[in-house]
Coordinates of C-alpha atoms in Angstrom, one line a residue:
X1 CA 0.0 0.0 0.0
X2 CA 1.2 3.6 -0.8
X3 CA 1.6 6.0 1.6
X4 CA -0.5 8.4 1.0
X5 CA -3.2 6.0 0.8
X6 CA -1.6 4.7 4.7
X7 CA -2.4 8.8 5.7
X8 CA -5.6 8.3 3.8
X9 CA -7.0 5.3 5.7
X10 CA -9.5 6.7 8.7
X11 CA -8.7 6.1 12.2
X12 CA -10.7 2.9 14.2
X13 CA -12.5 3.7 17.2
X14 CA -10.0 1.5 18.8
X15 CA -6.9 2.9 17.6
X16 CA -8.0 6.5 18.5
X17 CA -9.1 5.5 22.1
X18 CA -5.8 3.8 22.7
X19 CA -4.1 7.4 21.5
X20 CA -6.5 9.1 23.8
X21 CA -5.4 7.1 26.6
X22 CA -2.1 7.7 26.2
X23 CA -2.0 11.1 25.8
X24 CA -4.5 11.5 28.9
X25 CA -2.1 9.1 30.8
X26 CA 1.2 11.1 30.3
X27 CA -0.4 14.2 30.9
X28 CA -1.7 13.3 34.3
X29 CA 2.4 11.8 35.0
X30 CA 3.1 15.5 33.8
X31 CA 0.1 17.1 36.6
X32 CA -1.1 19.3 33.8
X33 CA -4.5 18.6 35.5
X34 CA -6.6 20.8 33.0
X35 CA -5.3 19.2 30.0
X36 CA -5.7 15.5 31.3
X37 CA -9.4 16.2 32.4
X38 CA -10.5 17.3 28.5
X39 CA -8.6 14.1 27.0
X40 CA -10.2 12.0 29.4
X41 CA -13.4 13.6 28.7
X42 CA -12.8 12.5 25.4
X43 CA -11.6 9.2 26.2
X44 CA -14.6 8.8 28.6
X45 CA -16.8 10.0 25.9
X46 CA -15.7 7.5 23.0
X47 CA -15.3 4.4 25.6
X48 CA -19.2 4.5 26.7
X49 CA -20.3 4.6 22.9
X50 CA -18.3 2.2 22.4
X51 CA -20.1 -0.5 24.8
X52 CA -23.3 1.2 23.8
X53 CA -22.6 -0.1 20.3
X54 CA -21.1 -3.7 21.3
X55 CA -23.9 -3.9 23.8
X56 CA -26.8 -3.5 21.6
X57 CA -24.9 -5.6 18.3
X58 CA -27.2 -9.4 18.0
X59 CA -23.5 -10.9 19.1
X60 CA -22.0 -8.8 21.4
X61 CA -18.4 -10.4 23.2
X62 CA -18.5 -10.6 26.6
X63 CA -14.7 -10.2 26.9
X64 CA -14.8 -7.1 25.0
X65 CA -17.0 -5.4 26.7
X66 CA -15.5 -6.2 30.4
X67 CA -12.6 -4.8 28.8
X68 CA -13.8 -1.6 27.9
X69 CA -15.8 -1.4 31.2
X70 CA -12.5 -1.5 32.9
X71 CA -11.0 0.9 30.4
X72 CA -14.0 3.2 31.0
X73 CA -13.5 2.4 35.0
X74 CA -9.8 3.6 35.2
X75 CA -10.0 6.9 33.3
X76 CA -13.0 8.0 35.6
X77 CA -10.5 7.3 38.4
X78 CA -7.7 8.8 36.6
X79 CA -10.1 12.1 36.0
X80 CA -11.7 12.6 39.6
X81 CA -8.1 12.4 40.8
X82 CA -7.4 15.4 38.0
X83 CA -10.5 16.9 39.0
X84 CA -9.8 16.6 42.5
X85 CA -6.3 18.3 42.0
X86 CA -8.1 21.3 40.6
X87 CA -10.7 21.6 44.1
X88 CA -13.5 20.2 41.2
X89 CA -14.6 18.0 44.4
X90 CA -18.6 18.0 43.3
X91 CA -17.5 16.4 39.8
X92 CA -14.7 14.3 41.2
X93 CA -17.0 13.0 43.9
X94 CA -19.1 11.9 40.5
X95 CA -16.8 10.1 38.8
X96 CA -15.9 7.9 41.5
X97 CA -19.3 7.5 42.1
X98 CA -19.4 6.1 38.8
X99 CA -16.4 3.5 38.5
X100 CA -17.5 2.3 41.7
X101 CA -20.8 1.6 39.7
X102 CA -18.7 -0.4 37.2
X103 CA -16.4 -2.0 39.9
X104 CA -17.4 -1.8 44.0
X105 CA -13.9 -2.6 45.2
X106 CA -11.8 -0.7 42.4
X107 CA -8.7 0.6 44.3
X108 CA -7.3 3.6 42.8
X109 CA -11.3 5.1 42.8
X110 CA -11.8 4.1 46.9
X111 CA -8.6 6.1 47.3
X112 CA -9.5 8.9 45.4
X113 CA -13.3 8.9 47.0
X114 CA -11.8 8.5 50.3
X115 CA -9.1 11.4 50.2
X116 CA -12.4 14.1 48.7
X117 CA -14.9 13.0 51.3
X118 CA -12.1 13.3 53.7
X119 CA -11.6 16.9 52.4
X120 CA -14.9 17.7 52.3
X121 CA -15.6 16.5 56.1
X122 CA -17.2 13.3 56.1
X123 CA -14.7 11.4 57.8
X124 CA -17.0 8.1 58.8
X125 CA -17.4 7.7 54.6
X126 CA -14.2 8.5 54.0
X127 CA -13.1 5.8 56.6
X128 CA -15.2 3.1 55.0
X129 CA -13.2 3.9 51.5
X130 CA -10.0 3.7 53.3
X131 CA -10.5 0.6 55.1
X132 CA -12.2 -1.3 52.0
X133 CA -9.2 -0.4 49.8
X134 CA -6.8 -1.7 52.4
X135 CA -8.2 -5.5 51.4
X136 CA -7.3 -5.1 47.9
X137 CA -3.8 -6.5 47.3
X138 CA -2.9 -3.0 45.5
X139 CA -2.6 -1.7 49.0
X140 CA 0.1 -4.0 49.5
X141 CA 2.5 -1.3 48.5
X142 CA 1.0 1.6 50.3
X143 CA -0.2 0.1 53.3
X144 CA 1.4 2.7 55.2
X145 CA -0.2 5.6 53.2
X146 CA -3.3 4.0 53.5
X147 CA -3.2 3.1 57.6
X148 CA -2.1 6.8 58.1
X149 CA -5.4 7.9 56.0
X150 CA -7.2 5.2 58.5
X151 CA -6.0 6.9 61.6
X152 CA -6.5 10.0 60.2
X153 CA -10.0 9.8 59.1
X154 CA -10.3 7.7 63.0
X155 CA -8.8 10.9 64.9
X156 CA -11.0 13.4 62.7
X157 CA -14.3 12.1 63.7
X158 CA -13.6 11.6 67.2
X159 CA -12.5 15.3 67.2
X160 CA -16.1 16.4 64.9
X161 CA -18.4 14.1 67.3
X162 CA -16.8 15.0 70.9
X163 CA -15.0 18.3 70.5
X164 CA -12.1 17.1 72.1
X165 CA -9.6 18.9 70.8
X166 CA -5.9 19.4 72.6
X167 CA -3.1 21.9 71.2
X168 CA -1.3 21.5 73.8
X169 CA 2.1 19.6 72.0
X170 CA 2.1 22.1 69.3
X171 CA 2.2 25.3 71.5
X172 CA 4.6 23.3 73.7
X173 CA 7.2 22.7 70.7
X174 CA 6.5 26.8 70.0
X175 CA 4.4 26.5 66.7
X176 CA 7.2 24.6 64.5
X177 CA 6.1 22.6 61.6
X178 CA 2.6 22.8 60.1
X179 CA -0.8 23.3 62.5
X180 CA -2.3 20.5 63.5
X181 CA -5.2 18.7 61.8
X182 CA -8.1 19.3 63.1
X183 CA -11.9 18.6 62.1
X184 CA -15.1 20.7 61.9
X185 CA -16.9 20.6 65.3
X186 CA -20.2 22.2 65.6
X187 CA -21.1 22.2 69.4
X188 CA -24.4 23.7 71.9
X189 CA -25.4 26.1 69.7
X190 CA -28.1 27.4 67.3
X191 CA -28.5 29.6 64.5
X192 CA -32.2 32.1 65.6
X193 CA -33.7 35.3 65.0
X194 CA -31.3 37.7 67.0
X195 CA -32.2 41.3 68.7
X196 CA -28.7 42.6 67.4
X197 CA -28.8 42.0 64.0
X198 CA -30.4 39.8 61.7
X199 CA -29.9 36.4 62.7
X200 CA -27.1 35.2 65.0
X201 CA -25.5 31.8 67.2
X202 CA -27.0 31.2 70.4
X203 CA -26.0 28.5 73.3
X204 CA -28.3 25.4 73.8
X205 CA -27.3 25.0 77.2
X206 CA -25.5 26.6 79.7
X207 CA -21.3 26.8 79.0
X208 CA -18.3 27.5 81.2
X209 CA -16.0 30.0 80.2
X210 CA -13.4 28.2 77.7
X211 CA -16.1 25.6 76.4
X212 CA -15.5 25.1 72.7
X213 CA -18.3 26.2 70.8
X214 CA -16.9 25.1 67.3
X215 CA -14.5 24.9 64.8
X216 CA -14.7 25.6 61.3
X217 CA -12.6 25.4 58.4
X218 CA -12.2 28.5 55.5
X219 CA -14.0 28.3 52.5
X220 CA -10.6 30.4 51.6
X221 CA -8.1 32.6 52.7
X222 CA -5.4 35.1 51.7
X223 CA -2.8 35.9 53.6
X224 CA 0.8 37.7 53.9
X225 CA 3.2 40.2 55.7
X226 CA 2.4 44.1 55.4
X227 CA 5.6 45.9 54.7
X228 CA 6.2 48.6 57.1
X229 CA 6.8 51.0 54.0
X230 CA 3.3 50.7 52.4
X231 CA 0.5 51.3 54.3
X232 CA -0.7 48.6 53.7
X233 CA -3.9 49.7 51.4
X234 CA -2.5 48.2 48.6
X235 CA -1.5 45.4 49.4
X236 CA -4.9 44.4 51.2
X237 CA -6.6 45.6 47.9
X238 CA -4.5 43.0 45.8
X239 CA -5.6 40.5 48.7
X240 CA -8.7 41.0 48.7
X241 CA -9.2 40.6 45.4
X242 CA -6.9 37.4 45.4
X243 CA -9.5 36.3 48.2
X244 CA -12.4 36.9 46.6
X245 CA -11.2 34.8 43.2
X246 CA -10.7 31.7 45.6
X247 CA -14.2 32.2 47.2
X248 CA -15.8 32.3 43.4
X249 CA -13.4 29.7 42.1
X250 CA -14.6 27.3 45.3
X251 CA -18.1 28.0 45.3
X252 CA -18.3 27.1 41.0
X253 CA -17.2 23.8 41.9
X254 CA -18.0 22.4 45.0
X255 CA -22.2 22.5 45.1
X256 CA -22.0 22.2 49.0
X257 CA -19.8 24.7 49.6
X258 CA -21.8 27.2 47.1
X259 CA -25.2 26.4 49.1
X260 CA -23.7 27.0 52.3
X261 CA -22.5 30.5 50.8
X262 CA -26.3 31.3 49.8
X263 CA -27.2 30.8 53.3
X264 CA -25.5 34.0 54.0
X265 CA -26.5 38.0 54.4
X266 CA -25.8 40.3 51.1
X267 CA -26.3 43.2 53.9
X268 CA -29.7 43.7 52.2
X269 CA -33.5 42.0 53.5
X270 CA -31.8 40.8 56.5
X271 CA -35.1 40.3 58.0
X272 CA -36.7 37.6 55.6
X273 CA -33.5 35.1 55.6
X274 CA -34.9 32.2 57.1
X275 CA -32.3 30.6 60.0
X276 CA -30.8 27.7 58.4
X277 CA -30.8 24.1 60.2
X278 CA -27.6 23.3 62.3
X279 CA -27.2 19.8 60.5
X280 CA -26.4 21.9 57.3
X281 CA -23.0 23.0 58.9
X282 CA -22.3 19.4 60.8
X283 CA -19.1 17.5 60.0
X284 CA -20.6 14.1 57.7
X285 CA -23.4 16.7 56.2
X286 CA -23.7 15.1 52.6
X287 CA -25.2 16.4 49.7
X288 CA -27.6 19.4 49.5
X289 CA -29.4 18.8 46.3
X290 CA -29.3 20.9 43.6
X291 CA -29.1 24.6 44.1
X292 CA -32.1 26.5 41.6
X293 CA -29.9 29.7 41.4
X294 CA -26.9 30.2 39.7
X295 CA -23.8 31.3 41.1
X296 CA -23.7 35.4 41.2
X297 CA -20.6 36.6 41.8
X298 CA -21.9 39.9 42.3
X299 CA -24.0 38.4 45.5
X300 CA -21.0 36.7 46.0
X301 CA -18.9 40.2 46.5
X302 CA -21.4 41.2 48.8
X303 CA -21.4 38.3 51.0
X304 CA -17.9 39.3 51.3
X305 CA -18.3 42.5 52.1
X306 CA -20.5 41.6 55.1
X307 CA -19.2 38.6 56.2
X308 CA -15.1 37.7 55.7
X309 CA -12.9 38.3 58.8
X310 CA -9.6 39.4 59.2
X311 CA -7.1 37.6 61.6
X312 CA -5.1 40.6 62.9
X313 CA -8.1 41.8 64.7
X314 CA -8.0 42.5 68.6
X315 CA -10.5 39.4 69.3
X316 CA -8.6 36.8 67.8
X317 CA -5.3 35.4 68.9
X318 CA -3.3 33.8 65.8
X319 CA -1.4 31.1 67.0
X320 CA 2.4 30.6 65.8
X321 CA 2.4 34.2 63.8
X322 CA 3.7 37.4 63.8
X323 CA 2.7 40.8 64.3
X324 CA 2.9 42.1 61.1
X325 CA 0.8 39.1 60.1
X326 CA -2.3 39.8 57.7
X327 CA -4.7 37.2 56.9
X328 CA -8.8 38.0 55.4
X329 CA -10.7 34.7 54.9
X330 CA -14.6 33.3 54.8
X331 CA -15.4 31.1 57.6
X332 CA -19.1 29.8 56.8
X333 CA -20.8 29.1 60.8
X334 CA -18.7 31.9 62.5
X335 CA -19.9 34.6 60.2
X336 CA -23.5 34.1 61.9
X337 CA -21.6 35.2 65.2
X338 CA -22.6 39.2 66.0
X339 CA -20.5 41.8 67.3
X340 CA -20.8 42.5 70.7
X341 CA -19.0 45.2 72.8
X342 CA -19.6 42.9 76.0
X343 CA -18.7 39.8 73.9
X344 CA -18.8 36.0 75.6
X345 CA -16.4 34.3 72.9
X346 CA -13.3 34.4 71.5
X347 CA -12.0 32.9 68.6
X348 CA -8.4 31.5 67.7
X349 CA -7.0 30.6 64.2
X350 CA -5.3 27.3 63.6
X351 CA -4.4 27.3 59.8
X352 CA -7.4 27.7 58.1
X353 CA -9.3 26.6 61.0
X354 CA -11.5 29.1 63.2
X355 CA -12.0 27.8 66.8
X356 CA -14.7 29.4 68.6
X357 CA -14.6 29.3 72.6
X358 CA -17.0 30.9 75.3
X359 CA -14.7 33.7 77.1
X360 CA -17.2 33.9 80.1
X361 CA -20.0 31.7 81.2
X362 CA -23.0 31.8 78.9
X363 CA -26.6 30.8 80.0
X364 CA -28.9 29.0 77.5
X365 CA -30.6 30.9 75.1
X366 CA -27.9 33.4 75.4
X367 CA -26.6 35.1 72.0
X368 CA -23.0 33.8 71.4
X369 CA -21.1 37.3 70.0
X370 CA -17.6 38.3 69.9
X371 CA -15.7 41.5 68.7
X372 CA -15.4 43.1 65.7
X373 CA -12.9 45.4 66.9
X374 CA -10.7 46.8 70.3
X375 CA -13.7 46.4 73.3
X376 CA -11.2 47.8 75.7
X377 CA -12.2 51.4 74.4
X378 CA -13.8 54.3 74.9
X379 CA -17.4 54.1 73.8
X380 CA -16.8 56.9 71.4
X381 CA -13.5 55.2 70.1
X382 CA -15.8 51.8 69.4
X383 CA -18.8 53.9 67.6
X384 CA -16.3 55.2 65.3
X385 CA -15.1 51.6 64.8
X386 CA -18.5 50.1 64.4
X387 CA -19.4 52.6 61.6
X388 CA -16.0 51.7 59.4
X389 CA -18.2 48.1 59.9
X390 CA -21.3 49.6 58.7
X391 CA -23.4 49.4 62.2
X392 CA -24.6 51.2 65.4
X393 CA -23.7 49.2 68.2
X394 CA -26.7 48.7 70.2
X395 CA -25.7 46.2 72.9
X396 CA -26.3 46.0 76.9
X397 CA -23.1 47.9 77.7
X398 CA -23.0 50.8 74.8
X399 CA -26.7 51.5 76.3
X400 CA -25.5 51.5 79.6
X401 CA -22.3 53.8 78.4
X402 CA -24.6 56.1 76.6
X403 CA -26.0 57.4 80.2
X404 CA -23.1 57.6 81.7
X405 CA -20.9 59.5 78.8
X406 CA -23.3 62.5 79.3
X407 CA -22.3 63.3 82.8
X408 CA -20.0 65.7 82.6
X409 CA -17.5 64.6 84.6
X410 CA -17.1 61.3 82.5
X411 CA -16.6 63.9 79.5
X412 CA -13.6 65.4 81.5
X413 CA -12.0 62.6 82.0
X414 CA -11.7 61.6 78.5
X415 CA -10.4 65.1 77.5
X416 CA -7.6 64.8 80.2
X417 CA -6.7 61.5 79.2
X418 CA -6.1 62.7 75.9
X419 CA -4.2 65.7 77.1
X420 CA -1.9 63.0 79.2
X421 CA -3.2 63.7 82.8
X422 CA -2.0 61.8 85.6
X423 CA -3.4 57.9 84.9
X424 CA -3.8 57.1 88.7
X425 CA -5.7 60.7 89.0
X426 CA -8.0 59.9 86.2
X427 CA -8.6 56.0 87.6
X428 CA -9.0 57.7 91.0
X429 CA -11.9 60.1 90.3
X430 CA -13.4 57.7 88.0
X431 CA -14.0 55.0 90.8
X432 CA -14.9 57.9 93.2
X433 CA -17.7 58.9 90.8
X434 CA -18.9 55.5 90.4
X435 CA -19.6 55.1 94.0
X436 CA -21.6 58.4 93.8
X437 CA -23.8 56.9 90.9
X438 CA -24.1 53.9 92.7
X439 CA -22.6 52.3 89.9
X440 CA -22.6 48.2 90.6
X441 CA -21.9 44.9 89.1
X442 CA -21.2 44.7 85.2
X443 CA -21.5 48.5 85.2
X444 CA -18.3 48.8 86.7
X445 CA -16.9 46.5 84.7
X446 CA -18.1 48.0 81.9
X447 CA -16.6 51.4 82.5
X448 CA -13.3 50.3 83.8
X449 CA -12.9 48.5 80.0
X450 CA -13.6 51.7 78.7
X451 CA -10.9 53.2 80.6
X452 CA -8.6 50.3 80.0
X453 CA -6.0 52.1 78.8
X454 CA -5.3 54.0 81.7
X455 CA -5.4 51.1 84.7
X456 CA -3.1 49.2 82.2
X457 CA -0.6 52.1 82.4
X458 CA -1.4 53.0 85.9
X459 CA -0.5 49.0 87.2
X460 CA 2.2 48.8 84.9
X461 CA 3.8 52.5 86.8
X462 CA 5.6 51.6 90.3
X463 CA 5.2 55.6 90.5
X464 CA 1.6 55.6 90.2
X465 CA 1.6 52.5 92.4
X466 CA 3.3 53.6 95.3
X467 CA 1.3 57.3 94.8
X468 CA -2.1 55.9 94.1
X469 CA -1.9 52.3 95.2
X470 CA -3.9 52.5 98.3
X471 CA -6.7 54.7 96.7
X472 CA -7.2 53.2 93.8
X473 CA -8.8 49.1 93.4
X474 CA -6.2 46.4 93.3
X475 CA -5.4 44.6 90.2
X476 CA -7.2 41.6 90.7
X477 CA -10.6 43.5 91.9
X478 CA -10.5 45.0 88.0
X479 CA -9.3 42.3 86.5
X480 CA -12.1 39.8 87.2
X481 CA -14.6 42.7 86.9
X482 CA -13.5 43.1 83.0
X483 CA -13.2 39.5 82.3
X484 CA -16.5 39.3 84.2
X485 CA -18.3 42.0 81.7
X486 CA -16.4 42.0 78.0
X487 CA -14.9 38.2 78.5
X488 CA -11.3 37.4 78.9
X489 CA -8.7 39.3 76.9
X490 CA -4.4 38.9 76.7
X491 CA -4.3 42.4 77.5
X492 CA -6.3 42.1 80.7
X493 CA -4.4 38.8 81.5
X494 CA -0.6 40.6 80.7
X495 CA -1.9 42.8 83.3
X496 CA -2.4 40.8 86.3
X497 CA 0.4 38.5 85.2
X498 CA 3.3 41.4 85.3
X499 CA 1.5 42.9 88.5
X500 CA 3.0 39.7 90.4
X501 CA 6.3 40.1 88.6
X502 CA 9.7 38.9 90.9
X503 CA 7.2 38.4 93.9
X504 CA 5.6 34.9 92.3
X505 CA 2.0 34.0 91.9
X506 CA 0.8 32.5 95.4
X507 CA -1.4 29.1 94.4
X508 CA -4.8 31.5 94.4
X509 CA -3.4 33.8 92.2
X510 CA -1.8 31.0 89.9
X511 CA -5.5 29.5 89.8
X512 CA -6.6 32.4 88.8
X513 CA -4.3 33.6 86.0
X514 CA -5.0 29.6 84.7
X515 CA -8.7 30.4 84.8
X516 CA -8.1 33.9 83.0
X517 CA -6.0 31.9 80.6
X518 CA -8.5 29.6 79.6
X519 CA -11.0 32.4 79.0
X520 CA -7.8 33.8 76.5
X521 CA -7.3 30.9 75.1
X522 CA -9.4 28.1 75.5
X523 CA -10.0 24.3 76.9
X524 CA -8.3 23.5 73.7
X525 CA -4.9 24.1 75.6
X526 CA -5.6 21.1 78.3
X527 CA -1.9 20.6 79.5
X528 CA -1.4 23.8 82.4
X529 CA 2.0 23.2 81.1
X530 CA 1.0 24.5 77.8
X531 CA -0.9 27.1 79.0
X532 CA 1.6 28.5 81.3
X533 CA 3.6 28.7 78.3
X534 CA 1.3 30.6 76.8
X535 CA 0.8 33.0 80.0
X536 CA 4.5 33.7 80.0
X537 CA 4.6 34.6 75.9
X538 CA 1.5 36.8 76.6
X539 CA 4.2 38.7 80.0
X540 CA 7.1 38.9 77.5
X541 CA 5.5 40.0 74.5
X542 CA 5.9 43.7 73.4

């Protein structure tokens, strides 16, 4: 035969799937993941009209068609793991789905099914992939991949059912290496109508300050150092937008992670969004069905705009980073928490994890909040705050503050502060004038948060001290007074920590500063070893 009648001849259906499949195969060796995922499109696409048309001929050979069934079976795999590689977990999810249709026990698909449910939360499926593909004898050569993906998947949903969490080795060993693993938790609490704002989390039952409330992972997250130089303006810019192409990019192609989005505020009809079922945000929550709108990215932006957190804000302590640390990501549950200048919760960031954990003792039915901003400020510093966020505070102690700012003697104080008046003067005429309004309870605790700034200074001053020591409250008095109203904070703890400096903490005082420190910090930290360690980074930092 000539050849030019050789280039003439057509291609079989055979000879082009086996040129597909190699192609598809080297490109996957090669991780172009985008490339390998049309070619096995087409692969996929040829293969299954293939056994359509041996399937329906008078004839058809049983041996041919189990082959291209397995053919069929492997480039699913071989696509979902692409797919996967990409964050395309909804479609991944499906093609596994589908060689496990062809073949139950196939190994490379229980793997591949087992690592997305795995990333996707649903650690008891994910477990059942894990420990089926282990009796293949494939797994012979990566038993000890797949036994740490068992004990992985074993440790996860122990941590998402009991919420028994423990970072106590990792702040130990300072931070070094990569955060732990942890799981999503969801714990006591509800999503209802709330008095603040909209809708907001509220405790089921009553919880002791420290009590983890729940851990949730980003949808996404941008992070990075500020130079000193800039600002800082543009580089947040070109992070935001950075964040917001992840949030799109997830939410196009993960259907669960887009519906959890739409249960979300815009900022606009806050009043007719119904409060979504807890179950929806519960670690092992499967599929949601399909979503009747389609993504809008414009939605999307507002979403954003009303709901993405920072991690260099005054409520949260990031574990393991530094100070000129800048980090903006979406965390789905927590964004349902309201801002509260007496908050009862703190949160902490692990990674891309968000633990949540009651600061104070909360009584059931009580809203869970935490802050938005610095709490240990004046109430006119904190409305000026709350509008950058787009809100009037109206909560129990900005009420309460409103009465007492108009008293002029308040007013005074806040001018001569300013001006650099003596701290222990200010602190001294402020308790005076509390006794006069008969000013009890949370209300002192309240105004002595607002006037933070100055006890700090003052218990920090041996000159103040030894001028204005015997007239003004000791440390510990104001100390569990704040905690007491606005929740734990470092600040507050640093405080009555350094107060005791070179004299030692008696065993009262020691209990104390642990219980403070679990209000910081949480029941996460379980060793006092750890959280000791923690108390004496808090004395020494700047």
């Amino acid at each position: 035969m000539r050849e030019e009648d050789q280039l003439q001849q057509p291609v079989t259906p055979e000879e082009l799937m086996q040129e597909l499949r190699f192609k598809a195969t080297e490109l996957l060796l090669r991780e172009e993941w985008q490339e390998s995922v049309q070619v096995y499109t087409q692969f996929i696409n040829l293969c299954r009209d293939q056994i359509s048309d041996k399937s329906h001929q008078n004839h058809p050979d049983p041996d041919l068609l189990t082959k291209l069934k397995k053919s069929l079976c492997l480039a699913l795999s071989n696509r979902a793991e692409a797919l996967s590689r990409l964050r395309d977990l909804t479609e991944a999810l499906k093609d596994c789905d589908q060689a496990l249709k062809i073949e139950s026990t196939h190994f490379k698909s229980l793997v591949c099914k087992g690592k997305i449910l795995l990333s996707l939360n649903r650690y008891s499926m994910a477990l059942d992939c894990f420990k089926t593909a282990i009796l293949d004898p494939q797994a012979s050569g990566n038993l000890e991949t797949l036994n740490g993906y068992v004990q992985k998947c074993k440790k996860l949903e122990f941590q998402s059912r009991t919420g028994a969490f423990d970072l106590s080795d990792w702040i130990l060993s300072r931070f070094r290496g990569k955060s732990p693993e942890l799981a999503e938790y969801t714990g006591p609490v509800q999503i209802k109508r709330s008095e603040l704002s909209g809708r907001g989390l509220f405790a089921t039952k009553n919880i002791d300050a420290g009590t983890l409330l729940l851990v949730t992972k980003a949808i996404a997250t941008e992070r990075g150092i500020l130079s000193s130089e800039d600002s800082g303006e543009n580089a947040q810019l070109v992070m935001w937008k950075n964040f917001v192409d992840k949030v799109v990019d997830s939410a196009t192609k993960c259907e669960r992670t887009h519906h959890l989005i739409s249960t979300l505020s815009s900022g606009e009809d806050e009043d007719k969004l119904e409060a979504p079922e807890m179950s929806l945000f519960r670690p092992e929550a499967e599929g949601t069905g399909e979503l009747n709108e389609k993504l809008d990215k414009v939605r999307i932006l507002s979403v954003l705009d009303v709901n993405s957190l920072v991690e260099d804000s005054v409520s949260a302590k990031v574990f393991g980073r530094n100070s000129d640390y800048y980090g903006v990501g979406l965390w789905i549950l927590a964004s349902f928490i309201n801002h509260s200048c007496n908050p009862n919760a703190r949160r902490l960031h692990v990674g891309d994890h968000m633990l949540v954990h009651a600061s104070r003792d909360v009584k059931a039915g009580e809203e869970i909040t935490f802050a938005y901003f610095d709490v240990l400020s004046p109430l006119s510093k904190r409305e000026e705050m709350s509008e950058t966020w787009g809100f009037h505070c109206s909560c129990r102690r900005c009420k309460f503050e409103e009465e007492m700012c108009s008293k002029q003697e308040v007013k005074e104080l806040e001018i001569g502060l300013e001006r650099g008046i003596d701290v222990g003067s200010a602190i001294f005429r402020l308790e005076e004038g509390m006794r006069r309004w008969m000013v009890r309870g949370k209300g002192k605790g309240y105004m002595r948060a607002s006037f933070w700034a100055a006890y700090s200074e003052a218990y920090g001053s041996e000159k103040s001290m030894r001028r204005w020591g015997r007239r003004i409250p000791a440390v510990d008095i104001v100390v569990d007074s704040v905690a007491e109203a606005v929740g734990c904070d470092e600040r507050v703890l640093k405080v009555f920590m350094q107060t005791f400096k070179g004299n030692g903490l008696s065993v009262v005082d020691m209990e104390k500063s642990l219980k403070l420190g679990r209000g910081v910090h949480g029941k996460v930290v379980k060793k006092q070893q750890a959280l000791r360690s923690l108390l004496d980074l808090g004395t020494h930092d700047a």
